[in-house]
Structure formats: structure tokens, C-alpha cells
PDB file of C-alpha atoms in Angstrom:
ATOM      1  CA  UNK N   1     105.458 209.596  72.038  1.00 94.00           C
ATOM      2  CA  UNK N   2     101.634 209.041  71.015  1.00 95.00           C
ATOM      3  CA  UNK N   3     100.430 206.130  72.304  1.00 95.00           C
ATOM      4  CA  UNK N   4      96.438 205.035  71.618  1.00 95.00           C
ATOM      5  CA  UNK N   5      93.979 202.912  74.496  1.00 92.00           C
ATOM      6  CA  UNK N   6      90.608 202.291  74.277  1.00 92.00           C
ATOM      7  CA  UNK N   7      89.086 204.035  76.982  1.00 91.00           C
ATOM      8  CA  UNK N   8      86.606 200.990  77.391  1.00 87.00           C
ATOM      9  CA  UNK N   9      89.319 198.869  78.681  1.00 85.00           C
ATOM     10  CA  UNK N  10      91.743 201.751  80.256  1.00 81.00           C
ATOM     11  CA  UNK N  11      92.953 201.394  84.278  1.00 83.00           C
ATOM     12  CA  UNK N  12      93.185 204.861  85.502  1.00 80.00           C
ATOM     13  CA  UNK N  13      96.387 205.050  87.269  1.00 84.00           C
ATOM     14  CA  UNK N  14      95.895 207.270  90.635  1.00 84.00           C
ATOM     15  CA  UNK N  15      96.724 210.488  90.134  1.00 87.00           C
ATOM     16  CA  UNK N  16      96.686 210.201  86.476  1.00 90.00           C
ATOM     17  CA  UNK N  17      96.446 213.859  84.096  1.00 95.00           C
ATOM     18  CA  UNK N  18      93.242 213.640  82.058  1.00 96.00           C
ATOM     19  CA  UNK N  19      92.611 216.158  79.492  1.00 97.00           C
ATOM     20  CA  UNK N  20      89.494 216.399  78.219  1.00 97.00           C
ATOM     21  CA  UNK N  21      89.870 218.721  74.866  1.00 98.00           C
ATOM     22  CA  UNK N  22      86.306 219.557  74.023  1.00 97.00           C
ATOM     23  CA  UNK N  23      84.837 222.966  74.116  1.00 96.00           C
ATOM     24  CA  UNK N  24      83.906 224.296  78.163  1.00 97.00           C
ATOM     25  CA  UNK N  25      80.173 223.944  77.081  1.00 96.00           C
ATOM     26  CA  UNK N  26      80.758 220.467  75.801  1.00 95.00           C
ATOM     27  CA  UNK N  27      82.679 219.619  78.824  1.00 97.00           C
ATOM     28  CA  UNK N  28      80.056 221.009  81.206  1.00 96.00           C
ATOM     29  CA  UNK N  29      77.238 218.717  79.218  1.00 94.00           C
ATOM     30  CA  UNK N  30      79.207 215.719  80.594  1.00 94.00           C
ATOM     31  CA  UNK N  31      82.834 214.632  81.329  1.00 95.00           C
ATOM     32  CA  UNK N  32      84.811 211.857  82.593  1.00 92.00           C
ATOM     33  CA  UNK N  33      85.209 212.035  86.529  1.00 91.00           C
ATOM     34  CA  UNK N  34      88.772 213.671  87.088  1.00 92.00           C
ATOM     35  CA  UNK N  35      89.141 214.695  83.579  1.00 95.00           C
ATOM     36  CA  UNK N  36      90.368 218.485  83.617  1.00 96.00           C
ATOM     37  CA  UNK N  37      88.986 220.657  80.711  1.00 97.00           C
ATOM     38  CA  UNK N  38      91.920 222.299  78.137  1.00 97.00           C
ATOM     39  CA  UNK N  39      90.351 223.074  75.397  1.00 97.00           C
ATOM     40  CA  UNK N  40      92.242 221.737  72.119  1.00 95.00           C
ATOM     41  CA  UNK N  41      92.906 225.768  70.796  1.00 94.00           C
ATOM     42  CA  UNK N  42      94.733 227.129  74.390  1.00 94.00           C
ATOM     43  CA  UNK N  43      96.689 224.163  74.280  1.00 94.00           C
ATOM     44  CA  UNK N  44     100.316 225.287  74.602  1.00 93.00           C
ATOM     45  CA  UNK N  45     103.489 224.506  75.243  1.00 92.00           C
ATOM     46  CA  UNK N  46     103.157 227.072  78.587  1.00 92.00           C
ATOM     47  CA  UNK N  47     100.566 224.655  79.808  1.00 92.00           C
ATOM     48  CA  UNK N  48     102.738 221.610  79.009  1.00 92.00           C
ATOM     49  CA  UNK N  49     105.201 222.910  82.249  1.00 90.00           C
ATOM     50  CA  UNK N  50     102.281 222.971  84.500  1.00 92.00           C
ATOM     51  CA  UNK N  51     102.659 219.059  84.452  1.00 94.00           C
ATOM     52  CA  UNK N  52     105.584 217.126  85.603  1.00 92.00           C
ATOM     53  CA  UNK N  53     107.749 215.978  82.729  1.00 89.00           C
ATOM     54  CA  UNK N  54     107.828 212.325  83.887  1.00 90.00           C
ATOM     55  CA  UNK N  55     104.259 211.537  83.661  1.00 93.00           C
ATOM     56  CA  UNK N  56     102.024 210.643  80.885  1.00 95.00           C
ATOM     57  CA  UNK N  57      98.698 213.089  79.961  1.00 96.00           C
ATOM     58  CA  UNK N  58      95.875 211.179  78.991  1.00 96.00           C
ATOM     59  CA  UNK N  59      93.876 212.995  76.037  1.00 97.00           C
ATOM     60  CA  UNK N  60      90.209 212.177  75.401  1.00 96.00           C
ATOM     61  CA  UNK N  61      87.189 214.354  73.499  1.00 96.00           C
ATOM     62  CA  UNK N  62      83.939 213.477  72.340  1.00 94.00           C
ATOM     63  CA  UNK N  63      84.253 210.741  70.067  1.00 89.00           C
ATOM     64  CA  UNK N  64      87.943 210.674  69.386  1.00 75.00           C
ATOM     65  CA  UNK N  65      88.680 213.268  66.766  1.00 88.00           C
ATOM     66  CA  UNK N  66      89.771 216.125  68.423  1.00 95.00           C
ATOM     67  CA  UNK N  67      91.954 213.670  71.048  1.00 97.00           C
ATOM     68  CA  UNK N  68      94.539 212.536  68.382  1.00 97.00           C
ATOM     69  CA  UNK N  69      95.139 216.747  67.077  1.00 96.00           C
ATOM     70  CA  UNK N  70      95.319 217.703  70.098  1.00 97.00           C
ATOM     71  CA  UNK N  71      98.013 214.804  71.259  1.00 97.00           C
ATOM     72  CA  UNK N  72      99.914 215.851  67.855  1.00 96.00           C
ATOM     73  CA  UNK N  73     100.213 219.996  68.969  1.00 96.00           C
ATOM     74  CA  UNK N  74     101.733 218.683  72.368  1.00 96.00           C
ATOM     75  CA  UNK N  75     104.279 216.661  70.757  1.00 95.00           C
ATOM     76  CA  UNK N  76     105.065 219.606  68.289  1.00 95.00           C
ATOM     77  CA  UNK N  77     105.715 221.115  71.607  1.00 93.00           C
ATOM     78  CA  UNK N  78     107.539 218.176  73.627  1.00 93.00           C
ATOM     79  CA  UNK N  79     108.256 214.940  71.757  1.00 93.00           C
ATOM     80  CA  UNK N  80     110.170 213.546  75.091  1.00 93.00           C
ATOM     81  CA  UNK N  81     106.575 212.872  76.885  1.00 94.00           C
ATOM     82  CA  UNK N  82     103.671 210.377  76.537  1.00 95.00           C
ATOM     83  CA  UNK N  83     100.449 211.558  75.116  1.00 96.00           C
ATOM     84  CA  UNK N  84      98.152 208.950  75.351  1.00 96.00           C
ATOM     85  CA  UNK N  85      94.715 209.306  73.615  1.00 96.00           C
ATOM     86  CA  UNK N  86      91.826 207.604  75.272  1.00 95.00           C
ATOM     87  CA  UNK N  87      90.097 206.312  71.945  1.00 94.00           C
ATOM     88  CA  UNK N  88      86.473 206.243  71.665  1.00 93.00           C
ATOM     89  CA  UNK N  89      86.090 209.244  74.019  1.00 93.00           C
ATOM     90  CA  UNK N  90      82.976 210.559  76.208  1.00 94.00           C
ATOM     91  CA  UNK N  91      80.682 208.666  74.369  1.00 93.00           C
ATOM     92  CA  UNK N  92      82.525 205.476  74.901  1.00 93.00           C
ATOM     93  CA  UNK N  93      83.087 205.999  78.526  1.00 92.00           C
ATOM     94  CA  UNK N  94      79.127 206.506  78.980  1.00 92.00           C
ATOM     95  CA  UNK N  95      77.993 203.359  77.075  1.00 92.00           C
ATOM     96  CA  UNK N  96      80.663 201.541  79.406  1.00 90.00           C
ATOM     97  CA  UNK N  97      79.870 202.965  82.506  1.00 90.00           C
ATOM     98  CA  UNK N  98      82.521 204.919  83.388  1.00 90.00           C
ATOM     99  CA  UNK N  99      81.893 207.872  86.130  1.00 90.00           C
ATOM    100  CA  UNK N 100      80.542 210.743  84.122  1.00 92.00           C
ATOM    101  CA  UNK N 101      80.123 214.215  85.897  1.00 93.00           C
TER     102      UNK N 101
END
């Protein structure tokens, strides 16, 4: 299931799996604190069992265009999990404050 937040008014569970799907260089210019880099094209569905089937992966990119593709391939691979895409992306999270690293 693909479910959409706006990033600007997200609660970060602890512990939560943040996928940030930009290029590395794009992801070294600036990411969300915690947010782990998998690029949208190595996506797979090998890298879908390295997370634990019961909890959700949070999907954010740049600006939100490459977020809702990328959310789409995993459920091609596993439509029993939650994708949720983090709308707005990096660029949101800066202008709201988030913790940028």
C-alpha cells in the first residue's frame, strides 16, 4: 500500500526506515538526518528483505518526483507493505527546519 504525508507535518516514529532515493551526489549535498541513501535505479526486491516485513519505509527525494516511482517499483515487488512517500521532499524539510545533514 502507497500511502502519501507531507513531510512538513510528518512525526518520525523511532526507528523509522527512511529512504532517501536521490542520486549519492545529491544525497551527499544534503539529506534528511537518518535518511539512508538507495538510489531509485538499485532499488530491488533483494533490498526489500533487508527490512522487516512489518514495518513501513518512508520514501522521500528532492522535491517529490522520484519518491512516488520509486514507492511504485517496491510495490511491483511487495504489495503486502507500506510505502509511504514523504511529499514535498528535501527541499520541504529545509524550508521547515527539519535536521538536514
Amino acid at each position: 500500500m502507497i500511502r502519501k504525508q507531507e513531510i512538513t507535518t510528518f512525526e518520525f516514529p523511532e526507528n523509522a526506515v527512511i529512504w532517501d532515493v536521490r542520486d549519492p551526489s545529491a544525497y551527499a549535498e544534503g539529506h534528511l538526518k537518518g535518511a539512508i541513501n538507495q538510489p531509485i535505479n538499485d532499488i530491488s526486491q533483494a533490498l526489500l528483505t533487508q527490512v522487516d516485513a512489518g514495518q513501513p519505509i518512508y520514501i522521500l527525494c528532492g522535491g517529490g518526483s522520484k519518491a512516488p516511482r520509486a514507492a511504485e517499483k517496491l510495490e511491483e515487488f511487495d504489495q503486502s507493505r507500506e510505502y509511504v512517500v514523504l511529499m514535498g521532499g528535501t527541499r520541504a524539510a529545509k524550508v521547515a527546519g527539519l535536521p538536514i545533514e
